Tab-separated table of C-alpha atoms in Angstrom:
chain	number	residue	atom	x	y	z
A	1	MET	CA	68.557	-9.179	62.966
A	2	LYS	CA	66.799	-9.331	59.609
A	3	THR	CA	65.638	-12.783	58.491
A	4	LEU	CA	67.815	-14.188	55.704
A	5	ARG	CA	65.711	-15.569	52.858
A	6	VAL	CA	67.240	-18.395	50.805
A	7	LEU	CA	65.818	-19.254	47.377
A	8	GLN	CA	65.435	-23.013	46.932
A	9	VAL	CA	65.222	-24.377	43.379
A	10	GLY	CA	64.316	-27.993	42.615
A	11	MET	CA	60.987	-28.681	44.317
A	12	THR	CA	58.435	-30.617	42.246
A	13	PRO	CA	54.862	-31.814	42.938
A	14	ASN	CA	56.238	-35.224	43.961
A	15	PRO	CA	57.286	-35.561	47.629
A	16	GLY	CA	60.406	-37.526	46.725
A	17	GLY	CA	64.032	-37.488	47.829
A	18	ILE	CA	64.909	-33.862	47.043
A	19	GLU	CA	61.638	-32.589	48.457
A	20	SER	CA	62.072	-34.612	51.670
A	21	PHE	CA	65.653	-33.398	51.974
A	22	ILE	CA	64.731	-29.712	51.645
A	23	MET	CA	61.795	-29.945	54.044
A	24	ASN	CA	63.746	-31.907	56.669
A	25	TYR	CA	66.262	-29.071	56.805
A	26	TYR	CA	63.636	-26.320	56.569
A	27	ARG	CA	61.652	-27.661	59.550
A	28	ASN	CA	64.770	-27.597	61.698
A	29	MET	CA	66.049	-24.108	60.878
A	30	ASP	CA	65.715	-21.201	63.303
A	31	LEU	CA	62.940	-19.551	61.298
A	32	ASN	CA	63.617	-16.189	62.904
A	33	LYS	CA	67.050	-16.270	61.280
A	34	ILE	CA	66.502	-18.277	58.070
A	35	GLN	CA	63.509	-18.628	55.757
A	36	PHE	CA	63.238	-20.684	52.578
A	37	ASP	CA	61.486	-19.395	49.467
A	38	PHE	CA	60.656	-21.712	46.583
A	39	VAL	CA	60.472	-21.646	42.805
A	40	ASN	CA	57.343	-23.362	41.466
A	41	MET	CA	57.370	-24.356	37.789
A	42	TYR	CA	54.321	-26.610	38.154
A	43	GLY	CA	50.682	-26.311	39.202
A	44	ASP	CA	51.635	-26.957	42.807
A	45	ILE	CA	54.729	-28.192	44.593
A	46	ALA	CA	54.990	-30.778	47.360
A	47	TYR	CA	54.402	-29.570	50.929
A	48	GLN	CA	52.953	-26.290	49.638
A	49	ASP	CA	50.569	-25.721	52.571
A	50	GLU	CA	53.272	-26.515	55.122
A	51	ILE	CA	55.737	-24.165	53.413
A	52	ILE	CA	53.291	-21.275	53.706
A	53	LYS	CA	52.597	-22.093	57.378
A	54	LEU	CA	56.327	-22.085	58.105
A	55	GLY	CA	56.642	-18.628	56.567
A	56	GLY	CA	58.041	-19.555	53.175
A	57	ARG	CA	57.095	-17.859	49.933
A	58	ILE	CA	56.375	-19.630	46.652
A	59	TYR	CA	57.019	-17.939	43.312
A	60	LYS	CA	55.430	-19.294	40.135
A	61	ILE	CA	57.468	-19.121	36.928
A	62	PRO	CA	57.026	-20.939	33.570
A	63	PHE	CA	58.215	-24.540	33.225
A	64	PHE	CA	61.681	-24.497	31.664
A	65	LYS	CA	61.036	-27.372	29.239
A	66	LYS	CA	58.102	-25.560	27.628
A	67	HIS	CA	59.313	-21.969	27.924
A	68	PRO	CA	63.103	-21.914	28.501
A	69	LEU	CA	63.616	-18.233	27.608
A	70	LYS	CA	60.650	-17.043	29.642
A	71	ASN	CA	61.751	-19.278	32.511
A	72	TYR	CA	65.233	-17.731	32.505
A	73	LYS	CA	63.922	-14.185	32.223
A	74	GLU	CA	61.496	-14.582	35.131
A	75	MET	CA	64.127	-16.371	37.231
A	76	GLN	CA	66.441	-13.399	36.728
A	77	GLN	CA	63.676	-10.969	37.600
A	78	LEU	CA	62.783	-12.887	40.783
A	79	ILE	CA	66.367	-13.008	42.065
A	80	LYS	CA	66.952	-9.344	41.264
A	81	GLU	CA	63.691	-8.012	42.740
A	82	GLN	CA	63.887	-10.073	45.949
A	83	LYS	CA	67.630	-9.367	46.321
A	84	TYR	CA	68.535	-12.976	47.115
A	85	LYS	CA	72.086	-13.372	48.390
A	86	ILE	CA	71.834	-17.174	48.452
A	87	VAL	CA	70.364	-19.356	45.711
A	88	HIS	CA	70.423	-23.105	46.446
A	89	VAL	CA	69.885	-25.172	43.278
A	90	ASN	CA	69.030	-28.829	43.965
A	91	MET	CA	69.921	-30.886	40.885
A	92	LEU	CA	69.369	-34.403	39.571
A	93	SER	CA	71.530	-33.510	36.569
A	94	ALA	CA	73.194	-30.488	35.001
A	95	ALA	CA	70.543	-30.337	32.260
A	96	TYR	CA	68.869	-27.349	33.940
A	97	ASP	CA	71.580	-24.874	34.959
A	98	LEU	CA	69.707	-21.641	34.149
A	99	PRO	CA	69.107	-20.758	37.842
A	100	LEU	CA	72.873	-20.755	38.445
A	101	ILE	CA	73.421	-18.331	35.570
A	102	ALA	CA	70.487	-16.143	36.604
A	103	ALA	CA	71.801	-15.964	40.168
A	104	GLU	CA	75.313	-14.982	39.070
A	105	LYS	CA	73.987	-12.266	36.756
A	106	ASN	CA	71.659	-10.748	39.368
A	107	GLY	CA	73.597	-10.166	42.549
A	108	ALA	CA	73.638	-13.471	44.457
A	109	ASN	CA	76.991	-14.014	46.147
A	110	CYS	CA	76.403	-17.604	47.306
A	111	ILE	CA	75.242	-19.861	44.472
A	112	ILE	CA	75.022	-23.530	45.436
A	113	ALA	CA	74.958	-26.346	42.873
A	114	HIS	CA	73.780	-29.380	44.854
A	115	SER	CA	74.067	-32.866	43.330
A	116	HIS	CA	71.371	-35.329	44.395
A	117	ASN	CA	72.135	-37.992	41.792
A	118	SER	CA	74.905	-40.203	40.441
A	119	PHE	CA	73.794	-41.172	36.936
A	120	SER	CA	72.686	-39.396	33.771
A	121	PRO	CA	68.905	-39.186	33.270
A	122	PRO	CA	67.323	-41.214	30.445
A	123	GLY	CA	66.752	-39.496	27.105
A	124	ILE	CA	69.249	-38.331	24.477
A	125	ILE	CA	68.400	-34.620	24.807
A	126	ARG	CA	68.690	-34.560	28.602
A	127	LYS	CA	71.923	-36.570	28.534
A	128	SER	CA	73.410	-34.203	25.948
A	129	MET	CA	72.411	-31.121	27.945
A	130	ASP	CA	73.779	-32.702	31.093
A	131	LEU	CA	77.188	-33.291	29.489
A	132	VAL	CA	77.396	-29.812	27.943
A	133	ASN	CA	76.297	-27.993	31.091
A	134	LYS	CA	78.586	-29.779	33.548
A	135	SER	CA	81.540	-27.605	32.577
A	136	ARG	CA	79.489	-24.431	32.262
A	137	MET	CA	77.769	-24.641	35.629
A	138	LEU	CA	81.094	-24.689	37.480
A	139	LYS	CA	81.724	-21.188	36.168
A	140	TYR	CA	78.596	-19.864	37.889
A	141	ALA	CA	78.324	-21.947	41.076
A	142	THR	CA	80.292	-20.507	43.986
A	143	HIS	CA	79.765	-23.582	46.176
A	144	LEU	CA	79.374	-27.281	45.360
A	145	PHE	CA	77.265	-29.612	47.519
A	146	ALA	CA	76.511	-33.325	47.102
A	147	CYS	CA	74.554	-35.941	49.032
A	148	SER	CA	77.376	-38.486	48.688
A	149	GLU	CA	80.946	-38.816	47.417
A	150	GLN	CA	79.635	-40.686	44.377
A	151	ALA	CA	77.090	-37.952	43.587
A	152	GLY	CA	79.813	-35.312	43.892
A	153	LYS	CA	82.273	-37.104	41.622
A	154	TRP	CA	79.602	-37.706	38.992
A	155	MET	CA	78.158	-34.181	38.877
A	156	PHE	CA	81.395	-32.249	39.320
A	157	LYS	CA	83.868	-34.392	37.389
A	158	GLU	CA	84.752	-31.342	35.241
A	159	ASN	CA	85.835	-29.489	38.406
A	160	LYS	CA	89.266	-28.472	37.107
A	161	SER	CA	89.452	-25.502	39.490
A	162	LYS	CA	89.234	-28.004	42.362
A	163	LYS	CA	86.477	-26.179	44.216
A	164	PRO	CA	85.743	-28.117	47.415
A	165	VAL	CA	82.660	-30.336	47.349
A	166	HIS	CA	80.746	-30.289	50.647
A	167	ILE	CA	78.925	-33.528	51.470
A	168	LEU	CA	75.613	-32.493	53.024
A	169	ASN	CA	74.054	-35.648	54.419
A	170	ASN	CA	70.444	-36.571	53.677
A	171	ALA	CA	69.710	-36.277	57.377
A	172	ILE	CA	66.477	-37.404	59.049
A	173	ASP	CA	64.664	-37.016	62.358
A	174	SER	CA	66.189	-40.026	64.106
A	175	THR	CA	63.721	-39.843	67.028
A	176	LYS	CA	60.751	-40.013	64.647
A	177	PHE	CA	62.204	-43.081	62.913
A	178	SER	CA	63.521	-44.970	65.960
A	179	TYR	CA	62.231	-48.534	66.302
A	180	SER	CA	59.041	-48.914	68.354
A	181	PRO	CA	57.744	-52.470	68.977
A	182	GLU	CA	54.441	-50.993	70.211
A	183	THR	CA	53.880	-49.000	67.004
A	184	ARG	CA	54.839	-52.049	64.958
A	185	VAL	CA	52.125	-54.151	66.603
A	186	GLU	CA	49.505	-51.394	66.213
A	187	VAL	CA	50.201	-50.810	62.513
A	188	ARG	CA	50.339	-54.506	61.657
A	189	LEU	CA	46.962	-55.009	63.340
A	190	LYS	CA	45.495	-51.983	61.556
A	191	TYR	CA	46.517	-53.295	58.121
A	192	ASN	CA	45.846	-56.972	58.868
A	193	LEU	CA	49.524	-57.903	58.612
A	194	HIS	CA	49.643	-60.271	61.582
A	195	GLU	CA	51.956	-63.234	60.843
A	196	LYS	CA	52.783	-61.794	57.414
A	197	LEU	CA	56.286	-61.333	55.998
A	198	VAL	CA	56.098	-57.656	55.075
A	199	ILE	CA	58.398	-56.410	52.323
A	200	GLY	CA	58.449	-52.640	51.879
A	201	HIS	CA	59.577	-50.100	49.304
A	202	VAL	CA	59.408	-46.303	49.153
A	203	GLY	CA	59.941	-44.601	45.812
A	204	ARG	CA	58.404	-42.855	42.853
A	205	TYR	CA	57.273	-45.098	39.994
A	206	GLN	CA	59.971	-44.141	37.513
A	207	TYR	CA	62.786	-45.790	35.560
A	208	GLN	CA	65.427	-45.118	38.221
A	209	LYS	CA	63.608	-47.034	40.966
A	210	ASN	CA	63.502	-50.296	38.986
A	211	HIS	CA	60.001	-51.363	40.049
A	212	THR	CA	59.729	-54.012	37.333
A	213	PHE	CA	62.638	-55.935	38.816
A	214	LEU	CA	61.367	-55.258	42.335
A	215	ILE	CA	58.096	-57.016	41.455
A	216	ASP	CA	60.058	-59.938	39.993
A	217	VAL	CA	61.990	-60.266	43.258
A	218	PHE	CA	58.820	-60.148	45.331
A	219	TYR	CA	57.182	-62.751	43.084
A	220	GLU	CA	60.086	-65.126	43.791
A	221	ILE	CA	59.722	-64.443	47.524
A	222	TYR	CA	55.968	-65.042	47.360
A	223	LYS	CA	56.435	-68.375	45.561
A	224	ARG	CA	58.536	-69.513	48.527
A	225	ASN	CA	56.441	-67.884	51.261
A	226	SER	CA	52.741	-67.339	50.555
A	227	LYS	CA	52.454	-65.129	53.653
A	228	ALA	CA	54.610	-62.463	52.019
A	229	VAL	CA	53.046	-59.032	51.427
A	230	LEU	CA	54.551	-56.115	49.499
A	231	LEU	CA	53.848	-52.515	50.560
A	232	LEU	CA	54.564	-49.965	47.822
A	233	ILE	CA	54.654	-46.316	48.897
A	234	GLY	CA	54.730	-43.614	46.215
A	235	GLU	CA	53.200	-42.439	42.956
A	236	GLY	CA	54.526	-41.832	39.461
A	237	GLU	CA	54.155	-42.183	35.736
A	238	LEU	CA	54.935	-45.935	35.654
A	239	LYS	CA	52.417	-46.961	38.311
A	240	GLU	CA	49.846	-48.264	35.818
A	241	LYS	CA	52.487	-50.415	34.126
A	242	ILE	CA	53.530	-51.893	37.479
A	243	THR	CA	49.902	-52.494	38.469
A	244	GLU	CA	49.378	-54.458	35.244
A	245	LYS	CA	52.498	-56.524	35.892
A	246	VAL	CA	51.263	-57.406	39.376
A	247	LYS	CA	47.919	-58.528	37.913
A	248	SER	CA	49.600	-60.562	35.181
A	249	LEU	CA	51.559	-62.483	37.833
A	250	GLY	CA	48.385	-63.114	39.844
A	251	ILE	CA	49.728	-61.545	43.032
A	252	GLU	CA	47.389	-58.544	43.310
A	253	ASN	CA	46.120	-59.794	46.691
A	254	ALA	CA	49.669	-59.745	48.050
A	255	VAL	CA	50.707	-56.294	46.781
A	256	ARG	CA	49.336	-53.107	48.320
A	257	PHE	CA	49.671	-49.801	46.510
A	258	LEU	CA	49.615	-47.220	49.306
A	259	GLY	CA	50.257	-44.046	47.303
A	260	ILE	CA	51.865	-40.931	48.777
A	261	ARG	CA	51.926	-41.117	52.563
A	262	SER	CA	52.726	-38.830	55.479
A	263	ASP	CA	53.092	-41.769	57.900
A	264	ILE	CA	56.073	-43.509	56.290
A	265	ASN	CA	57.782	-43.828	59.674
A	266	ASP	CA	54.840	-45.844	61.061
A	267	LEU	CA	54.521	-47.994	57.944
A	268	MET	CA	58.229	-48.830	58.128
A	269	GLN	CA	57.718	-50.041	61.702
A	270	ALA	CA	55.310	-52.645	60.312
A	271	MET	CA	57.756	-53.905	57.686
A	272	ASP	CA	60.143	-56.845	58.047
A	273	VAL	CA	62.368	-56.075	55.057
A	274	PHE	CA	63.201	-52.966	53.028
A	275	LEU	CA	63.837	-53.595	49.331
A	276	PHE	CA	65.582	-50.935	47.214
A	277	PRO	CA	66.893	-52.216	43.850
A	278	SER	CA	67.417	-48.791	42.211
A	279	LEU	CA	69.413	-48.526	39.000
A	280	PHE	CA	71.143	-45.459	40.472
A	281	GLU	CA	70.803	-43.091	43.437
A	282	GLY	CA	72.539	-39.998	44.727
A	283	LEU	CA	72.309	-41.632	48.138
A	284	GLY	CA	68.764	-42.837	48.902
A	285	ILE	CA	67.145	-41.088	51.863
A	286	ALA	CA	64.512	-43.831	52.181
A	287	ALA	CA	67.298	-46.322	52.901
A	288	ILE	CA	68.506	-44.110	55.768
A	289	GLU	CA	64.970	-43.994	57.194
A	290	ALA	CA	64.590	-47.763	56.861
A	291	GLN	CA	67.827	-48.353	58.753
A	292	ALA	CA	66.741	-45.951	61.496
A	293	VAL	CA	63.699	-48.130	62.256
A	294	GLY	CA	65.953	-51.184	62.389
A	295	LEU	CA	64.991	-52.847	59.108
A	296	PRO	CA	67.314	-55.193	57.217
A	297	CYS	CA	67.842	-53.408	53.900
A	298	PHE	CA	68.562	-55.094	50.584
A	299	LEU	CA	69.959	-52.618	48.070
A	300	SER	CA	71.338	-52.828	44.560
A	301	ASP	CA	75.104	-52.557	44.215
A	302	SER	CA	74.707	-49.323	42.211
A	303	ILE	CA	73.700	-47.383	45.342
A	304	PRO	CA	76.546	-45.544	47.151
A	305	LYS	CA	78.177	-47.579	49.916
A	306	GLU	CA	77.964	-44.516	52.186
A	307	VAL	CA	74.279	-45.272	52.755
A	308	ASN	CA	75.215	-48.244	54.958
A	309	ILE	CA	75.590	-46.354	58.228
A	310	THR	CA	74.277	-49.063	60.576
A	311	GLY	CA	75.528	-52.344	59.136
A	312	LEU	CA	71.937	-53.295	58.275
A	313	VAL	CA	72.471	-52.962	54.524
A	314	LYS	CA	73.257	-55.853	52.218
A	315	TYR	CA	74.170	-55.018	48.625
A	316	ILE	CA	73.171	-57.408	45.851
A	317	SER	CA	74.301	-57.154	42.243
A	318	LEU	CA	71.781	-55.987	39.669
A	319	LYS	CA	73.280	-58.697	37.457
A	320	SER	CA	71.932	-61.336	39.857
A	321	THR	CA	68.585	-62.935	39.074
A	322	ALA	CA	65.373	-62.103	40.917
A	323	GLU	CA	65.516	-65.642	42.305
A	324	THR	CA	68.978	-65.002	43.780
A	325	TRP	CA	67.716	-61.808	45.408
A	326	ALA	CA	64.718	-63.629	46.884
A	327	ILE	CA	66.755	-66.509	48.289
A	328	THR	CA	69.316	-64.106	49.781
A	329	ILE	CA	66.558	-62.114	51.498
A	330	LEU	CA	64.740	-65.155	52.889
A	331	GLU	CA	67.930	-66.797	54.155
A	332	SER	CA	68.999	-63.562	55.865
A	333	MET	CA	65.662	-63.332	57.686
A	334	ASP	CA	66.257	-66.699	59.362
A	335	TYR	CA	68.776	-65.211	61.793
A	336	PHE	CA	67.882	-61.503	61.880
A	337	LYS	CA	66.865	-59.893	65.186
A	338	ARG	CA	65.509	-56.343	65.070
A	339	THR	CA	66.858	-53.760	67.529
A	340	ASP	CA	66.900	-49.987	68.005
A	341	VAL	CA	69.864	-48.522	66.082
A	342	SER	CA	68.764	-44.875	66.006
A	343	ASP	CA	71.851	-43.822	67.986
A	344	ARG	CA	74.015	-44.850	65.014
A	345	ILE	CA	72.139	-42.365	62.814
A	346	ALA	CA	73.380	-39.434	64.907
A	347	GLU	CA	76.858	-40.920	65.343
A	348	ASN	CA	77.296	-41.014	61.563
A	349	GLY	CA	76.111	-37.447	60.955
A	350	TYR	CA	72.599	-38.230	59.724
A	351	ASP	CA	70.594	-36.627	62.520
A	352	ILE	CA	68.746	-33.609	61.138
A	353	LYS	CA	69.145	-31.450	64.235
A	354	GLN	CA	72.930	-31.675	64.015
A	355	MET	CA	73.132	-31.179	60.261
A	356	SER	CA	70.597	-28.339	60.064
A	357	CYS	CA	72.779	-26.420	62.543
A	358	TRP	CA	75.712	-26.729	60.134
A	359	LEU	CA	73.656	-25.558	57.135
A	360	GLU	CA	72.101	-22.702	59.095
A	361	ASN	CA	75.556	-21.419	60.069
A	362	PHE	CA	76.743	-21.794	56.465
A	363	TYR	CA	73.821	-19.718	55.186
A	364	LEU	CA	74.296	-17.021	57.838
A	365	LEU	CA	78.018	-16.761	57.113
A	366	HIS	CA	77.624	-16.423	53.356
A	367	GLY	CA	74.407	-14.418	53.455
A	368	SER	CA	76.053	-11.654	55.436
A	369	LYS	CA	78.804	-11.022	52.880
């Protein structure tokens, strides 16, 4: 049987939610049956070395914002020359729908528009393009995927033809993220976190993740408990601004900027609380990972309720003050007891081995037509 190659669009240099989602599924495919190829519109994309080791191919084309016509032309050429039957377009908005059009015009018979978001991106131009393209993309996409009901309703609200929207869960390796008291002790010793109240966050430094408010919440926690420490995992364009805010509040000794990490599962073991006050999310894969390691999770009320698959999530209104958030978190910690809840991940359809089987069968079915 010839290996079916699927073209994945949407990878960036930042190992964020979409990138983690794609790679989680890729690692768990039968690579003799399915291979992923990737479009690269940047200098490099996340996980580039691993992709090549797994057998994936990476194709460089011009960045669409700088060279939209050249981007479209080379996308068409790539799909036509490589004879892709399946093109999977991972989208934060409908602003960039050119891959869907290129796929339809060049022989792909399974064209997936996959919503990973639930709110329009900032910027007048991007918002305008998003609104205009939402109707158009439904003409070219043969299949609609979303990471949550909310993400599906937002992206495909112009779906007058009533095409079904498949919810493809942001699944994780539940064994890798299961709670380990031994690992927790080791990591806390390594980072000198003994007897500390460790607050954690995973996310790119960008508008959506609401880091400014996150720092305000931590500051209120720190004022009430001087043993509190904040671990920030990620990179991004707003990092310098957040670093300055931390310094201005005089809490630089209590906040640790850990950058991009490959050991997020171990770092989460060391945490006591997971804080995720995003302004919007398609779902929030980091919140799934945090639950898997048994962390109490405090999320903004703008994040889809579907993310609460263990009962460990508490939603707090973004209209509430940072002080209210801090008090709620500290009071909740008084009676919280951490346990292993990894079995609930699989029970709710978020185990990657189960979900990758479904996607693999979907690809094989539609790639053979």
